[in-house]
XYZ file of C-alpha atoms in Angstrom:
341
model
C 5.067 -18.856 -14.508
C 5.592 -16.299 -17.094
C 3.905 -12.588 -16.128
C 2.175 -12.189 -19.917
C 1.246 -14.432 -22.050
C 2.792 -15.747 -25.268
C 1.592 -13.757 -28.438
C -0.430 -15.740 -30.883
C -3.795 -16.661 -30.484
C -4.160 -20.240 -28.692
C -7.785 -20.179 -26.814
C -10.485 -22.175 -27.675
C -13.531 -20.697 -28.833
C -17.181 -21.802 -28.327
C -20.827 -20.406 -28.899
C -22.283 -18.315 -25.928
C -26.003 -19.646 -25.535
C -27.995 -20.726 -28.697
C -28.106 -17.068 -30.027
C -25.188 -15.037 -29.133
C -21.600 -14.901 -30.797
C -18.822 -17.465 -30.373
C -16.185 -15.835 -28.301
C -13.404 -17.111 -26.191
C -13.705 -19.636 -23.503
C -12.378 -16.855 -21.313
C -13.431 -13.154 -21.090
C -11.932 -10.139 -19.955
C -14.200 -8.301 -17.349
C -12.405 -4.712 -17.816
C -14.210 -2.499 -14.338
C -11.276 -2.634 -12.255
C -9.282 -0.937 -14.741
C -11.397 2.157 -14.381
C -13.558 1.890 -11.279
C -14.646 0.498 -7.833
C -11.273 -1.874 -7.080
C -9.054 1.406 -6.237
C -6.360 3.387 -8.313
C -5.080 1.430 -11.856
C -2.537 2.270 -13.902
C -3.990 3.517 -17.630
C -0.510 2.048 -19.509
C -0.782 -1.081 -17.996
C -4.363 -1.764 -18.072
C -4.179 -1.147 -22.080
C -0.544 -3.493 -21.941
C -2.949 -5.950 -20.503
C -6.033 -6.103 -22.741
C -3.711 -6.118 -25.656
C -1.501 -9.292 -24.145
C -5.195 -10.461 -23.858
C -6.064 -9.907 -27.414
C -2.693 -11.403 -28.429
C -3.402 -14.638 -26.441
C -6.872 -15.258 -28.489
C -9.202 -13.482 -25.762
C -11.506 -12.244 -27.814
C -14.494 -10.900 -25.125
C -14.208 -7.755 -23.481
C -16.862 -7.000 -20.783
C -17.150 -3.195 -19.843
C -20.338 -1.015 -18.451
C -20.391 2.560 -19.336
C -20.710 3.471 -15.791
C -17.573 2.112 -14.901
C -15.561 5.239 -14.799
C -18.362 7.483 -16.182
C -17.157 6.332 -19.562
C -13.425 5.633 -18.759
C -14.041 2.096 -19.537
C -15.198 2.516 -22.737
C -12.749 5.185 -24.203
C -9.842 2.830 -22.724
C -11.004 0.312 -24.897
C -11.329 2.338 -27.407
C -7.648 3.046 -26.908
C -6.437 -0.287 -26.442
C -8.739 -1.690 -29.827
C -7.078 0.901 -32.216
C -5.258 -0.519 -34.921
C -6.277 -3.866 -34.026
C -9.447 -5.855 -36.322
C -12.702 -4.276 -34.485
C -14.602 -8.236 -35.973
C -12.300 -9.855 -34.492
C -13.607 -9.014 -30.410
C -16.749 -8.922 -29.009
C -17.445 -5.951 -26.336
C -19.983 -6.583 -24.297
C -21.502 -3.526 -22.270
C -23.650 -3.341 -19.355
C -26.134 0.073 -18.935
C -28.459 1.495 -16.938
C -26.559 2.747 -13.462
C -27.033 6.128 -12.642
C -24.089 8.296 -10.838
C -23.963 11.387 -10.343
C -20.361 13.389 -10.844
C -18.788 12.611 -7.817
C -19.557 8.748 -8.566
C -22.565 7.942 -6.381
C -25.014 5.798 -7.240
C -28.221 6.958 -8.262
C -30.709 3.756 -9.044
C -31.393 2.662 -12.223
C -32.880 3.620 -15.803
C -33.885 0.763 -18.235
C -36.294 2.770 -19.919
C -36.357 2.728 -23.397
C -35.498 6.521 -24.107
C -32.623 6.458 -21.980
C -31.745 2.644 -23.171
C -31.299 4.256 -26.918
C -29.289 7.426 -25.757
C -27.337 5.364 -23.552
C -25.764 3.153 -25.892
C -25.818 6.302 -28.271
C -23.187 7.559 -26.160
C -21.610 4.125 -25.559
C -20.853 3.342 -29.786
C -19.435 7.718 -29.470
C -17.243 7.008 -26.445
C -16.003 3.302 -28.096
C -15.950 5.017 -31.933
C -17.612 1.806 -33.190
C -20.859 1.130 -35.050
C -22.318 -1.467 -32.851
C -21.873 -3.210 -29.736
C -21.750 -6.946 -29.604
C -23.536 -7.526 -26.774
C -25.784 -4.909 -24.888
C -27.304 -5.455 -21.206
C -28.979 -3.490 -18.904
C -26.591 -4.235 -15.184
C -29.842 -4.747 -13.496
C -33.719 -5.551 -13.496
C -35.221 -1.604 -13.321
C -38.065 -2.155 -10.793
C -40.307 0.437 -12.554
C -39.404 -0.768 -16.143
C -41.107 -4.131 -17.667
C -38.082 -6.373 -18.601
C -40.418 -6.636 -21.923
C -40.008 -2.845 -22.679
C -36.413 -3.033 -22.124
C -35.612 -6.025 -24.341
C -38.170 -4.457 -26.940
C -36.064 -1.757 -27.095
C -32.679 -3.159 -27.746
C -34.693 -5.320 -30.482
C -35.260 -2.898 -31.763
C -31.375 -0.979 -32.022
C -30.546 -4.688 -33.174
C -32.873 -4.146 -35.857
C -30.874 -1.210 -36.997
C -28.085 -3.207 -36.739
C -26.405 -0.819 -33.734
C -26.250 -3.812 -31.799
C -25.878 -7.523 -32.411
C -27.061 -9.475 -29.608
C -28.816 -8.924 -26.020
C -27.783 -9.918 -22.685
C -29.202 -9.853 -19.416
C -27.609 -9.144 -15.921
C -28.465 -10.748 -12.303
C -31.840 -11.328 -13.367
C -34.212 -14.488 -12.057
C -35.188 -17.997 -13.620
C -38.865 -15.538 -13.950
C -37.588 -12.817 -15.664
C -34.606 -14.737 -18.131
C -38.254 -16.518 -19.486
C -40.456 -13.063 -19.844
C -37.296 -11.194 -21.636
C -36.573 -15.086 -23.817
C -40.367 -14.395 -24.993
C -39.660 -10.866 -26.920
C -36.178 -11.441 -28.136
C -33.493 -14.204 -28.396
C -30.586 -13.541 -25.558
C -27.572 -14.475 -25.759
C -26.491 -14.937 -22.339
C -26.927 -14.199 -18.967
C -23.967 -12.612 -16.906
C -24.236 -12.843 -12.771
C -21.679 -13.921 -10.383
C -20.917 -17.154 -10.483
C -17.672 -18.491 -7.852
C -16.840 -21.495 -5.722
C -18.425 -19.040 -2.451
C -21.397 -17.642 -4.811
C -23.616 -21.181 -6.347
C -26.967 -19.476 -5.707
C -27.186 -19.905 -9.445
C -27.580 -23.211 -9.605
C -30.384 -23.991 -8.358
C -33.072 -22.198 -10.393
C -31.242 -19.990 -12.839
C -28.693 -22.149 -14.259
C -31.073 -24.833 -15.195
C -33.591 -22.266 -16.691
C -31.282 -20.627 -18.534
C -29.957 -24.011 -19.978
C -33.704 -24.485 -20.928
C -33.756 -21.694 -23.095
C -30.609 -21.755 -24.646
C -29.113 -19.054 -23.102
C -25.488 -18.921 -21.940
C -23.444 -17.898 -18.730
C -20.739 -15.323 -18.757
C -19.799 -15.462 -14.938
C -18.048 -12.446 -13.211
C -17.040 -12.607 -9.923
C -14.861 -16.156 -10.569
C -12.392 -15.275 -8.030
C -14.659 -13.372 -5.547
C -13.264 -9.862 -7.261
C -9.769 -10.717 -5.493
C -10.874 -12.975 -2.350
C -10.049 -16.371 -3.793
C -7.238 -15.153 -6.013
C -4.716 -16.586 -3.409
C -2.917 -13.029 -3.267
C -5.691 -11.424 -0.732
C -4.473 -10.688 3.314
C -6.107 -9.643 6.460
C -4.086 -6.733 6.649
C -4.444 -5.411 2.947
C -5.146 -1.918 3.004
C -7.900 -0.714 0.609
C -8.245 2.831 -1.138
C -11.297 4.884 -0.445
C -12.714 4.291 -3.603
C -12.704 0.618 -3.739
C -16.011 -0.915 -2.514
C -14.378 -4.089 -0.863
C -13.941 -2.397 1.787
C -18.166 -2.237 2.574
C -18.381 -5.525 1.312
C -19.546 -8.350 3.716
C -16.956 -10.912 2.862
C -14.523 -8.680 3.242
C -15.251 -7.977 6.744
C -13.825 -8.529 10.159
C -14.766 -12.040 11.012
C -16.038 -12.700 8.021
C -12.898 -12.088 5.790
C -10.933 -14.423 8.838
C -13.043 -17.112 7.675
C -13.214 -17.107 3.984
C -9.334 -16.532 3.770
C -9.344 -20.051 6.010
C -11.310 -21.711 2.941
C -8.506 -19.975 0.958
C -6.079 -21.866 2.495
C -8.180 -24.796 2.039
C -8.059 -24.281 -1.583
C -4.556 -23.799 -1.286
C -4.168 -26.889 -0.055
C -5.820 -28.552 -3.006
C -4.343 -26.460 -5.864
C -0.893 -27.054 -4.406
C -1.359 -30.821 -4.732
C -2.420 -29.971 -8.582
C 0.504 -28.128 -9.357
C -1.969 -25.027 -9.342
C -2.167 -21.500 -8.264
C -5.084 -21.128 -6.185
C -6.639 -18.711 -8.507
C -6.177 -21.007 -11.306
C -8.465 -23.590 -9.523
C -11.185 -20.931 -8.334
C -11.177 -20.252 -12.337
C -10.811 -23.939 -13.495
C -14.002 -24.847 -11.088
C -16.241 -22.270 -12.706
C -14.851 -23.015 -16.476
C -15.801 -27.137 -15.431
C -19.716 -26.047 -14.943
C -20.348 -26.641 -18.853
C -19.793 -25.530 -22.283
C -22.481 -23.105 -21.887
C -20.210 -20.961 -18.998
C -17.683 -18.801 -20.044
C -15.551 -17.155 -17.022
C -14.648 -13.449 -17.131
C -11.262 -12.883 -15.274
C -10.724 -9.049 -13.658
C -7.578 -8.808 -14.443
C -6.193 -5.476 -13.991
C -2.184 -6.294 -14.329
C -0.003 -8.598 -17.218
C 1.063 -10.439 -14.582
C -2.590 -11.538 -13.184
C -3.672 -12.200 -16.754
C -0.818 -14.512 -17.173
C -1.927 -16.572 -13.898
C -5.248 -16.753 -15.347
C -4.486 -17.414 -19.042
C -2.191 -20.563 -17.101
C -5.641 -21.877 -15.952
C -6.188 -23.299 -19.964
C -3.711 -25.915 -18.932
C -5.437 -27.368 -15.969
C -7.855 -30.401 -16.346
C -10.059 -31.214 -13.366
C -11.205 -34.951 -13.017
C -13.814 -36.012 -10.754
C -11.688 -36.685 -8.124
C -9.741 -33.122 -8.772
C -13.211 -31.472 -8.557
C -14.378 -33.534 -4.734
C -11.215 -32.204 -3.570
C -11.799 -28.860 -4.636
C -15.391 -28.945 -3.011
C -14.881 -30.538 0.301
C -12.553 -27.515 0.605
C -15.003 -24.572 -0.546
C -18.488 -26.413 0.279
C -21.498 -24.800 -1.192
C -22.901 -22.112 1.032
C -19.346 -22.289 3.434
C -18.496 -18.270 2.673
C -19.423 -15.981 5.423
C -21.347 -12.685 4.544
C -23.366 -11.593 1.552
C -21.747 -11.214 -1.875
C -22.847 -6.900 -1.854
C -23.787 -4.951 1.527
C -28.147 -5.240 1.768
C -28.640 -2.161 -0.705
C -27.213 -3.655 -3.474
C -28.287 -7.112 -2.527
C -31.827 -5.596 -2.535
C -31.188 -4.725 -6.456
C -30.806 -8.057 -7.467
C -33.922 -9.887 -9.052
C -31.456 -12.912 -9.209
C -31.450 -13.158 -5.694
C -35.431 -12.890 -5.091
């Protein structure tokens, strides 16, 4: 398989939800390039958004907490020269960290939703974001004020459309009621389905659309992960629960399940981890993590595999719903998520 794609644009595009942009039927999700996953190399990370851009990716997902900003001003980096219409950046708000990088809690306020992405269009030297978010429900903020507020900077035409994050069926229906979204982005993975049973269909409802992160389990399903990988400090895998002792023995024997399966296809495993979540409807659009040429060429390879019914049985009776062992995040962060109440 070749390690970057060919150059020319030659990926499908399709509307994401009712009211959001049409953007490729596969996103970029940019955070391990600056944050959380462990060191990254600045030349190649830019090397790879641009093979992306050249392949017809056209969504780039970044937070401006990822990196205290990094994110951001690498994409501002990698999009100069290039046609700023031509991409849609999508950014997630609202984390607090302090210097050192801890987390903080959360600020969806309207003051600090405005200054935030104040910073956000300064840091990406752009006059308006395609996509704005806040990265989580603030518990002492009505969803209502928050959405009101990004109305309202999409009145002023600093931002185009509004997205939620890891937010319930409940709360995707209050924020629907002030202000047309464009999509929903939570985790979404052969090991993570809790989607489907109340969000997905609620979301469908209302015309919103999925942009799912997470597709390969940020690295577990990618087909590359060991038991004896060693992690950097700063890379949060190594508190998360599926990552974990006996856990991580037991999801890397699904792996091999999957292996199994994607072998028979003439697959990479990660291909068919991707493939899955791209089958779930035109209304999902998978962001791959990518942090290397190489890994976006994998994943670009997925465009060229078709799942039947028969492809997709196989591909569930080896990753059943509900088979992974531990939580997606450690109980903190799981405690953050109104998706998950």
């Amino acid at each position: 398989m070749s390690t970057a794609p060919s150059a020319g644009p030659r990926i499908q595009q399709r509307p994401l939800g009712a009211a959001g942009p049409t953007t490729s039927v596969l996103g970029l999700g940019c955070m391990g390039m600056s944050d959380l996953y462990g060191p990254a190399d600045e030349a190649e990370s830019i090397a790879t958004v641009h093979a992306a851009l050249d392949a017809g990716v056209t969504l780039l997902d970044t937070g401006d907490f990822y990196g205290m900003g990094h994110n951001e001003l690498l994409i501002h980096d990698a999009l100069r020269g290039r046609d700023r219409e031509s991409v849609q950046i999508s950014v997630k708000f609202g984390a607090q960290r302090s210097p050192d990088g801890q987390w903080l809690g959360y600020d969806a306020s309207p003051a600090a939703t405005k200054t935030a992405l104040a910073y956000t269009l300064r840091r990406l030297r752009t006059d308006h974001v395609d996509i704005y978010r806040p990265a989580r429900l603030d518990p002492d903020v009505p969803v209502e004020e928050t959405v009101g507020a990004i109305a309202e900077l999409v009145e002023a035409g600093y931002v185009r459309h509004i997205g939620l994050s890891e937010v319930g069926a409940d709360t995707l229906r209050r924020a629907a009621a002030v202000h047309p979204i464009s999509d929903l982005q939570i985790e979404y993975s052969l090991i993570s389905r809790s989607v489907e049973e109340k969000i997905l269909p609620t979301a469908r409802e209302l015309g919103i659309g999925v942009t799912a992160y997470g597709v390969l389990s940020r690295g577990l399903l990618s087909g590359h992960w060991n038991n004896d990988r060693a992690l950097a400090g700063t890379d949060f895998r190594g508190h998360s629960p599926r990552f974990q002792g006996d856990n991580l023995a037991h999801n890397l024997h699904l792996v091999e399940a999957l292996r199994t399966v994607a072998a028979e296809r003439g697959a990479t495993v990660a291909q068919v981890a991707i493939a899955w979540v791209a089958s779930r409807g035109e209304d999902v659009v998978p962001l791959v993590g990518a942090r290397r040429r190489n890994r976006l060429g994998e994943a670009l390879g997925t465009l060229d595999v078709t799942l039947g019914p028969a492809d997709l049985a196989a591909i569930e009776a080896a990753v059943p719903a509900g088979s992974a062992a531990g939580e997606r995040y450690a109980a903190a962060q799981m405690a953050h998520l109104d998706s998950e109440h």
